[in-house]
Coordinates of C-alpha atoms in Angstrom, one line a residue:
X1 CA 281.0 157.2 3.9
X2 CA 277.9 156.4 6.1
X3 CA 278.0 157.0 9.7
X4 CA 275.2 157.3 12.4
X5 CA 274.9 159.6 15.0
X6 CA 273.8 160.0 18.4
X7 CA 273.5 163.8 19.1
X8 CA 274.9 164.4 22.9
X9 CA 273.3 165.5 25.7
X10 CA 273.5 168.7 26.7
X11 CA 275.8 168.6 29.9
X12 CA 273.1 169.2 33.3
X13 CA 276.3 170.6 35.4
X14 CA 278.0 173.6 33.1
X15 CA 279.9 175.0 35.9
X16 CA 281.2 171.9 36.8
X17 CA 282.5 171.2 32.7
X18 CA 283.8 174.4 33.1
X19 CA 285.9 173.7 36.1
X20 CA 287.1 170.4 34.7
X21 CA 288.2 171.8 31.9
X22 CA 289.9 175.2 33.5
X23 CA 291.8 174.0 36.5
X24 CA 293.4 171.3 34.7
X25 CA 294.2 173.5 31.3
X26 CA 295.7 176.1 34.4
X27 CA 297.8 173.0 35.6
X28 CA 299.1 172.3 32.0
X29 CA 299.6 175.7 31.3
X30 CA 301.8 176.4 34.7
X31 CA 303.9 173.8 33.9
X32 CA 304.6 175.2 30.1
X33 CA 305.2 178.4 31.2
X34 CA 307.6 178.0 34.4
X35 CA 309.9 176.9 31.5
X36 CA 310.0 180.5 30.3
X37 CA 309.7 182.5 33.5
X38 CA 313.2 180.1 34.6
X39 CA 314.8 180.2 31.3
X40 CA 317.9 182.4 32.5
X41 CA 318.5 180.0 35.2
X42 CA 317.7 177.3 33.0
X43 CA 320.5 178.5 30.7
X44 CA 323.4 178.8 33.6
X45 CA 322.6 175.0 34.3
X46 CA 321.1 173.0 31.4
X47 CA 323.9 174.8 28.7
X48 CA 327.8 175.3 28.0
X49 CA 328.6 179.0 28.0
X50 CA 330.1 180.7 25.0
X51 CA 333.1 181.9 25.2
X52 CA 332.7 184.7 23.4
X53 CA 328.9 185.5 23.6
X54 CA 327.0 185.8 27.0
X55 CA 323.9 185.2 24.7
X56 CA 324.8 181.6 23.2
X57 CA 323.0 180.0 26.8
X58 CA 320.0 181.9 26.3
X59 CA 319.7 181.6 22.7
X60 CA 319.6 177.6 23.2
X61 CA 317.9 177.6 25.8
X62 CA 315.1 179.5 24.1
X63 CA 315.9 177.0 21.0
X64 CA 314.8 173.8 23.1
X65 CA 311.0 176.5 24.3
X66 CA 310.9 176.3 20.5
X67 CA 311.9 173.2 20.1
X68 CA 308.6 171.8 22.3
X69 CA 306.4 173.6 20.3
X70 CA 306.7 171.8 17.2
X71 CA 305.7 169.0 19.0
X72 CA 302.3 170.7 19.4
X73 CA 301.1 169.9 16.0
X74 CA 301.5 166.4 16.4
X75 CA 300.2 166.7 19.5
X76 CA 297.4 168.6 18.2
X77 CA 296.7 165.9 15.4
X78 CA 297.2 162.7 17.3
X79 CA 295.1 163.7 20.7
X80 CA 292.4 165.7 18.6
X81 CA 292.1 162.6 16.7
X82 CA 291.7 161.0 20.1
X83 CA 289.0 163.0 21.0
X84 CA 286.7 163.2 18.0
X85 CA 287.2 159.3 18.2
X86 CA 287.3 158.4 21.9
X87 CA 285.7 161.5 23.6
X88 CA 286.9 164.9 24.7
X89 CA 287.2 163.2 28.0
X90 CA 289.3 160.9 27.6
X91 CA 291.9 163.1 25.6
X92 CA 292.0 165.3 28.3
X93 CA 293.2 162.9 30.8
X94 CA 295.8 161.7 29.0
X95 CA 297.2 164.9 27.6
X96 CA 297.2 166.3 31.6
X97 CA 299.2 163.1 32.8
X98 CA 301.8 163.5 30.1
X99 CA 302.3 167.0 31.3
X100 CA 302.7 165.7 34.7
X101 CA 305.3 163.3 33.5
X102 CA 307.4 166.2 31.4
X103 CA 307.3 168.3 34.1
X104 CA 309.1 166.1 36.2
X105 CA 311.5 165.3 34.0
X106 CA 312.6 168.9 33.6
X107 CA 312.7 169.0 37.4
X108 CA 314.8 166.3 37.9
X109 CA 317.6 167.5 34.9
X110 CA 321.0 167.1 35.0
X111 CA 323.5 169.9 35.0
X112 CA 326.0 170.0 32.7
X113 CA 328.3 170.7 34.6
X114 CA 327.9 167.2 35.7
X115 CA 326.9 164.5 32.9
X116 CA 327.9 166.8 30.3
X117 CA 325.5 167.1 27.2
X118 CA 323.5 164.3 28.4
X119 CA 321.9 167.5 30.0
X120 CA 320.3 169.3 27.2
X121 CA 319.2 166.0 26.0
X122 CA 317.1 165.0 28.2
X123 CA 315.6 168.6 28.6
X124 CA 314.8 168.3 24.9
X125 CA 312.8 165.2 25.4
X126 CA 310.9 166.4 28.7
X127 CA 310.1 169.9 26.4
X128 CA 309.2 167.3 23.3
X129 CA 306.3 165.5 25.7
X130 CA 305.6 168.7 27.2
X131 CA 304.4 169.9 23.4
X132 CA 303.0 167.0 22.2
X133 CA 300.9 167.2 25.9
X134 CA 299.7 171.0 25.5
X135 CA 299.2 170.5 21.7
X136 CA 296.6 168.0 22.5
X137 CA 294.9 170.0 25.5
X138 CA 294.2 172.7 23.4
X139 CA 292.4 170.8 20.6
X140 CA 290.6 168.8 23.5
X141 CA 290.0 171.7 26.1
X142 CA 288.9 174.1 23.1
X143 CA 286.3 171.5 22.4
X144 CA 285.0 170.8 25.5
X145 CA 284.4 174.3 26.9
X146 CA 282.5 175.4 23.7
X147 CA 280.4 172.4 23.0
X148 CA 279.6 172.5 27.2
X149 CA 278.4 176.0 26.2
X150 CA 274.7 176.9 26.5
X151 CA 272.6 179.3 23.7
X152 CA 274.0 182.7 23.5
X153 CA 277.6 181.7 25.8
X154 CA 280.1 180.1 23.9
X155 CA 282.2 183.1 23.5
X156 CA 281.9 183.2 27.6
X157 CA 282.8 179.7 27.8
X158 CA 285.5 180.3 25.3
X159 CA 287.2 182.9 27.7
X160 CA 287.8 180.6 30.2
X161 CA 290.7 179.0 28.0
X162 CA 292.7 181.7 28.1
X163 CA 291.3 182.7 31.6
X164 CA 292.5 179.3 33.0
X165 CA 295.7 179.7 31.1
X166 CA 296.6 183.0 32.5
X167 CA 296.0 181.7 36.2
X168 CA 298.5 178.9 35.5
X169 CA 301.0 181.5 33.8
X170 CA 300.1 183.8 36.9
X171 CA 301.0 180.9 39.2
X172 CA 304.1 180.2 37.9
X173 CA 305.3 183.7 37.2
X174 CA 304.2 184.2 41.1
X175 CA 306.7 180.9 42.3
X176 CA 309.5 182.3 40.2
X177 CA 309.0 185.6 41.4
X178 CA 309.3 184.7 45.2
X179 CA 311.9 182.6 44.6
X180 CA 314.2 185.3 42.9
X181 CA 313.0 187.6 45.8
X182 CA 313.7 185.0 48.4
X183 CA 316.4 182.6 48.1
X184 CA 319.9 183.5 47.3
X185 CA 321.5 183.5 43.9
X186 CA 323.4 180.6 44.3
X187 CA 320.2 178.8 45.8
X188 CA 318.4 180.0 43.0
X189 CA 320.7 178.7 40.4
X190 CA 321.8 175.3 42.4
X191 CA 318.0 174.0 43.4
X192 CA 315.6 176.9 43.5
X193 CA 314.3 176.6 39.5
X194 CA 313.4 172.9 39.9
X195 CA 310.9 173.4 42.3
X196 CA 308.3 174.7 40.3
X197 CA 308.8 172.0 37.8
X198 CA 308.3 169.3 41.1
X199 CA 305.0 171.3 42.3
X200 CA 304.0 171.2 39.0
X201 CA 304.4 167.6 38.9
X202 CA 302.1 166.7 41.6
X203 CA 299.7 169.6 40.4
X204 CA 299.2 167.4 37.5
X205 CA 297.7 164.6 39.7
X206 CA 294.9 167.1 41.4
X207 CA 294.2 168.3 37.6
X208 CA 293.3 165.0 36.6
X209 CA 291.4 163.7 39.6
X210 CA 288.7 166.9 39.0
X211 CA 288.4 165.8 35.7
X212 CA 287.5 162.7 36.0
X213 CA 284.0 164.0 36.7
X214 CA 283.4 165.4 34.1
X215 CA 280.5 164.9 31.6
X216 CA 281.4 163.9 27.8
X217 CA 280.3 166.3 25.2
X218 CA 281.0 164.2 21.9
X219 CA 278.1 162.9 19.5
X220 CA 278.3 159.0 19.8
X221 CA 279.7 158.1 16.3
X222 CA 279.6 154.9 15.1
X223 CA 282.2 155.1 11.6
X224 CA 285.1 157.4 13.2
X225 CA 286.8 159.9 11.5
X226 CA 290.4 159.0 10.2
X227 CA 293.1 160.6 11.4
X228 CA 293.5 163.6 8.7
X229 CA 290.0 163.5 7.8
X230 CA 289.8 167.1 8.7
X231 CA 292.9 168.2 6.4
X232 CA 291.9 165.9 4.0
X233 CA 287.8 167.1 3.6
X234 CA 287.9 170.7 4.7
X235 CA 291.4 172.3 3.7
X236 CA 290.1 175.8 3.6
X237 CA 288.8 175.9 7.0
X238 CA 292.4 174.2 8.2
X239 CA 293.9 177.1 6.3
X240 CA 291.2 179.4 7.9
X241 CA 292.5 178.8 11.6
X242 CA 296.0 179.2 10.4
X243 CA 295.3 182.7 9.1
X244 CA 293.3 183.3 12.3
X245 CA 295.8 182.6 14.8
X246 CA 299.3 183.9 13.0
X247 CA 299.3 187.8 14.2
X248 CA 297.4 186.3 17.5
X249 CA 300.2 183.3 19.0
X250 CA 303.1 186.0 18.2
X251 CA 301.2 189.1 19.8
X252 CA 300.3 186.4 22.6
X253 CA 303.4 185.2 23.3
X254 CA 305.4 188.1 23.0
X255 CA 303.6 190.6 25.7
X256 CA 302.3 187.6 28.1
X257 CA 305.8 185.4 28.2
X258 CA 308.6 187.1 26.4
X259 CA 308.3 190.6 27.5
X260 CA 310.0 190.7 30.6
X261 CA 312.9 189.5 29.0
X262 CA 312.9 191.5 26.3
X263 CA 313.1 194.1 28.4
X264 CA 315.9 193.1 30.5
X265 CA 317.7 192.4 27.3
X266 CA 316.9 196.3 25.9
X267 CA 316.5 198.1 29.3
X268 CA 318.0 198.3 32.3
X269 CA 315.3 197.0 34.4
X270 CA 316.0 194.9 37.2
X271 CA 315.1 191.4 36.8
X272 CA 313.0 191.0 40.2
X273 CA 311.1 193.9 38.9
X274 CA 310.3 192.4 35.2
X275 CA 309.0 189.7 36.8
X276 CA 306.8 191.4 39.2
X277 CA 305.2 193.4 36.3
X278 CA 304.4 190.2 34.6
X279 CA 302.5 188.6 37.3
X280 CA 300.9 192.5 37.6
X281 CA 299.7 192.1 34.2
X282 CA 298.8 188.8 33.7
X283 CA 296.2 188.8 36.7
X284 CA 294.4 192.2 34.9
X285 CA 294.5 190.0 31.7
X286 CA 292.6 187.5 33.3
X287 CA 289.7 189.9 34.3
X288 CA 289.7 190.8 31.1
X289 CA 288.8 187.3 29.5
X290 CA 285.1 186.8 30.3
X291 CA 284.5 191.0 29.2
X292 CA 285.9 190.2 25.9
X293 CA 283.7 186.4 25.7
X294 CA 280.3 188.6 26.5
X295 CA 280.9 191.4 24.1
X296 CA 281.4 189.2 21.8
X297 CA 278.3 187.0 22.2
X298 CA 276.2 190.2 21.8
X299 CA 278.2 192.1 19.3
X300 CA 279.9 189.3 17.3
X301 CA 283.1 188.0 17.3
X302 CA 284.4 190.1 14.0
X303 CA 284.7 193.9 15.8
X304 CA 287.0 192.1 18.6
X305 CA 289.2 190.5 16.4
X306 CA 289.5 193.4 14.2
X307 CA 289.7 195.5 17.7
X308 CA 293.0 192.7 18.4
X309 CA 294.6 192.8 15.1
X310 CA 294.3 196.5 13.7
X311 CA 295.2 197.3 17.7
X312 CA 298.3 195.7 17.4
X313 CA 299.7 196.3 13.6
X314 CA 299.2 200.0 14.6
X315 CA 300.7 200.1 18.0
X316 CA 303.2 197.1 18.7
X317 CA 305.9 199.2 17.4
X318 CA 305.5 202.6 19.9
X319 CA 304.4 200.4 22.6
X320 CA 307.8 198.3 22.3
X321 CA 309.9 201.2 21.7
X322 CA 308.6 202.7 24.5
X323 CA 310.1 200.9 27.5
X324 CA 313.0 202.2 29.6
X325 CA 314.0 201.0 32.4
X326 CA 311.5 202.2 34.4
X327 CA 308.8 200.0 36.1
X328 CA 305.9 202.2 35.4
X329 CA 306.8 202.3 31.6
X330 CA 306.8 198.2 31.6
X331 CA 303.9 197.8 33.5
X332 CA 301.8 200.6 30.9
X333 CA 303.1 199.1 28.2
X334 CA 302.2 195.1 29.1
X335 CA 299.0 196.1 30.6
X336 CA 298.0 198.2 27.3
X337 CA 298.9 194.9 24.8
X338 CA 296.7 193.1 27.5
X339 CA 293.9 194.9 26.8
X340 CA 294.4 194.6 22.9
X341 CA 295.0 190.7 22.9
X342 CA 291.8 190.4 25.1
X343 CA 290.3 190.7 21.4
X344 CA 291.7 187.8 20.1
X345 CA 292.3 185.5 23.3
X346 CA 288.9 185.8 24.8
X347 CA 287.2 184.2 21.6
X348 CA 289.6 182.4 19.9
X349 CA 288.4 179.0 21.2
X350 CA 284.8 179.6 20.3
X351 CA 285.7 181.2 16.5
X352 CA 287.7 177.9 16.1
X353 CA 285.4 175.8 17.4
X354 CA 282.6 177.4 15.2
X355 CA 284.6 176.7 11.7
X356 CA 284.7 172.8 11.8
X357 CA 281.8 170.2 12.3
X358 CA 281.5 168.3 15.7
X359 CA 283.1 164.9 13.7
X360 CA 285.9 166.2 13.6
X361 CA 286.5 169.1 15.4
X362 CA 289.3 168.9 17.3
X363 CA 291.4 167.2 15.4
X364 CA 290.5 170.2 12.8
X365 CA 291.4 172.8 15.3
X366 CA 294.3 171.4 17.3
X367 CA 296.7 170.2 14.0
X368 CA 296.9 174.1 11.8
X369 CA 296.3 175.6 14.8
X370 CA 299.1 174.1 16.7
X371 CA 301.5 174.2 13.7
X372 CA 300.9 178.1 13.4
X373 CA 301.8 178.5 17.3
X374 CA 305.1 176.3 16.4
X375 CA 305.7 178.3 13.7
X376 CA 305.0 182.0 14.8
X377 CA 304.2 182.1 18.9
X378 CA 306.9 179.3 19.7
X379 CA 309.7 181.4 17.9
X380 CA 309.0 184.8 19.6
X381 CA 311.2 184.7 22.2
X382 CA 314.0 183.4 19.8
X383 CA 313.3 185.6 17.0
X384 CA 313.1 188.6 19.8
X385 CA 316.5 187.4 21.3
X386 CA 317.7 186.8 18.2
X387 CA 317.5 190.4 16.9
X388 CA 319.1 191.6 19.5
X389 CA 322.2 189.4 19.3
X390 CA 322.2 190.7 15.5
X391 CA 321.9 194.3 16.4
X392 CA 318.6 194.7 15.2
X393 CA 316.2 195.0 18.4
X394 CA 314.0 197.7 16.4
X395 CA 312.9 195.2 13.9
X396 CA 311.3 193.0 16.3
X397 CA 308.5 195.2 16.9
X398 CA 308.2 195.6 13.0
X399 CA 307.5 191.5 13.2
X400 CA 304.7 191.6 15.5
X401 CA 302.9 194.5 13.5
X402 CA 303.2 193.2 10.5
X403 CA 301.9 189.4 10.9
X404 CA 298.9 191.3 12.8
X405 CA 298.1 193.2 10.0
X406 CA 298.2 190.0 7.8
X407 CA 295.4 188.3 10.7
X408 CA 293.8 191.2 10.1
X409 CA 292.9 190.9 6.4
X410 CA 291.8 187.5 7.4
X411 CA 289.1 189.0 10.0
X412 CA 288.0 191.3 7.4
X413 CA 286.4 188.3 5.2
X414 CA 285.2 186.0 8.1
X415 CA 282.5 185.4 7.9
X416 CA 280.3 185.8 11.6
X417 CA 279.3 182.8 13.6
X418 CA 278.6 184.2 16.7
X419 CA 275.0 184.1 16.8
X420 CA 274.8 180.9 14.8
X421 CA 273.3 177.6 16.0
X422 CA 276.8 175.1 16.8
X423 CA 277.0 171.8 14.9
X424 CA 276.8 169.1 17.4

């Protein structure tokens, strides 16, 4: 196939790509993760109790967080497909509006207490936009930061992803954690967890004003890639990400979302106090984001994920065994996994950006990338739960370390990229 293309400019205002793309990926990412932060309260509203097992509302409620994620692949297809055809731009507005519009949905939910399972209904659909939405930021916002990269920063630029992501996860862990401390428990439960679904809402609306300015970063092409080009021409490189991001979503997603709950389930930790370490943690992770995209733009980006992955297939199981109920011993433990995932979150967007061309790159990243996240960081907080209800809480730990190790090998035969030119 022939095509012609116009190499892009290189953007004149990078601070200004950079804030385009981070305070609306922080807007997306609040509204995802309010979802978890409220999913006990979530679970007394939104789900029939079993009779027998205090769990079964959890458990489904945690089912439906999985639910969106497998959403994300199609997500990750359709609006990378959308920006390696129409411009990272133009994905990104839609994928921010759609978040808007899920996030309203889930505020404006029905108990079932009072239209019965008309309720859990339409939370599944709100969660099912809500994955096909952050699916497609990732591929589009991944993108856009690296290729708005100058020489010698993409793994810089790159940080800002998950620097941007942890300031929306901060935010909404902060709301949740002053409406526990503030309102009563009947408030809570009655009105309280919708209002970080509403503010999110209208969050949405400021995301996608500031991006409007923004300044496109895709190569005018002129024959446009199909829509599984990229699966269809460079299979090893799909299979690459997959490999790349296994040990990293579950690590991710179990010490930055699911931890405070694991420990309320395993511990006797107050609540209040789980979520207070979270928002503790998550704002020292957020520091730690732009360390982790320098060191890795002199030193490469191989010794941090081997730093990430051999970090965690070693130590995920004392860390995790290690909680009581004490705060101190949450705080060490989330803060230490922080400081390990830094290896693989600060670079993650630039090492996927580096494996595909600039034809179709974010349809290459945001489909296997997306589908390993569905498959391994979507299920944490149900496989985690899920051991529990079994008996077997110890084995969880066992999970994490293992799929690290597996990442790891991967790592170990990347080849490096950091100091190689981009394809534009």
């Amino acid at each position: 196939m022939t095509e012609t293309i116009k190499t892009a400019a290189p953007p004149t205002h990078p601070v200004r790509q950079l804030l385009a793309a981070s305070v609306g990926n922080a807007v997306e990412w609040y509204d995802w993760y309010a979802y978890t932060f409220l999913a006990t309260y979530i679970a007394d509203q939104v789900f029939p109790k079993g009779a027998e097992n205090s769990l079964v509302p959890l458990l489904a409620t945690f089912a439906v967080f999985a639910v969106g994620f497998f959403m994300r692949p199609v997500g990750g297809l359709v609006m990378g497909a959308v920006a390696d055809r129409r411009g990272r731009r133009a994905a990104l507005t839609v994928t921010i509006l759609l978040m808007g519009g899920s996030s309203l949905l889930v505020g404006i939910t029905p108990t079932y207490a009072s239209v019965g399972v008309l309720a859990p209904i339409v939370l599944v659909l709100a969660r099912l936009l809500q994955g096909l939405s952050v699916g497609g930021e990732f591929a589009a916002s991944t993108t856009f930061l690296v290729e708005s990269a100058g020489p010698g920063r993409r793994g810089l630029f790159s940080s800002f992803q998950y620097v941007s992501t942890s300031i929306g996860q901060l935010i909404a862990s902060g709301v949740a954690a002053v409406l526990v401390a503030t309102l009563a428990e009947g408030q809570m439960d009655g009105w309280g967890w919708r209002v970080p679904f509403l503010a999110g809402a209208v969050l949405s609306l400021v995301g996608f004003w500031i991006r409007q300015g923004a300044q496109e970063t895709r190569s005018e092409v002129h024959e446009r890639p199909g829509l599984f080009d990229a699966l269809r021409q460079y299979p090893r490189q799909s299979l690459l990400i997959c490999g790349i991001t296994a040990g990293g979503t579950l690590a991710y997603y179990t010490w930055t979302s699911y931890l405070p709950t694991y420990a309320e389930l395993n511990t006797d930790i107050d609540k209040s106090q789980a979520l207070t370490v979270g928002t503790i943690s998550l704002a020292f992770f957020a520091l730690l984001q732009p360390i982790g995209g320098m060191l890795s733009d002199r030193f490469g980006r191989k010794p941090l994920l081997l730093f990430f992955g051999l970090g965690f297939a070693l130590l995920s199981v004392p860390l995790l065994h290690s909680l009581t109920g004490s705060f101190a011993s949450l705080l060490f433990t989330q803060c230490a996994g922080m400081v390990l995932l830094t290896g693989f979150t600060s670079i993650s967007a630039a090492v996927n950006a580096e494996v595909f061309p600039a034809r179709v790159r974010a349809a290459g990243i945001g489909f296997p990338y997306s589908l390993t996240v569905a498959l391994f960081g979507g299920t944490a907080p149900y496989m985690g739960t899920l051991f529990k209800d079994l008996g077997h809480s110890g084995l969880f730990p066992w999970y994490v370390a293992v799929l690290c190790l597996v990442s790891s090998v991967v790592y170990l035969r990347l080849p490096e990229s950091a100091h190689r030119e981009l394809d534009r």
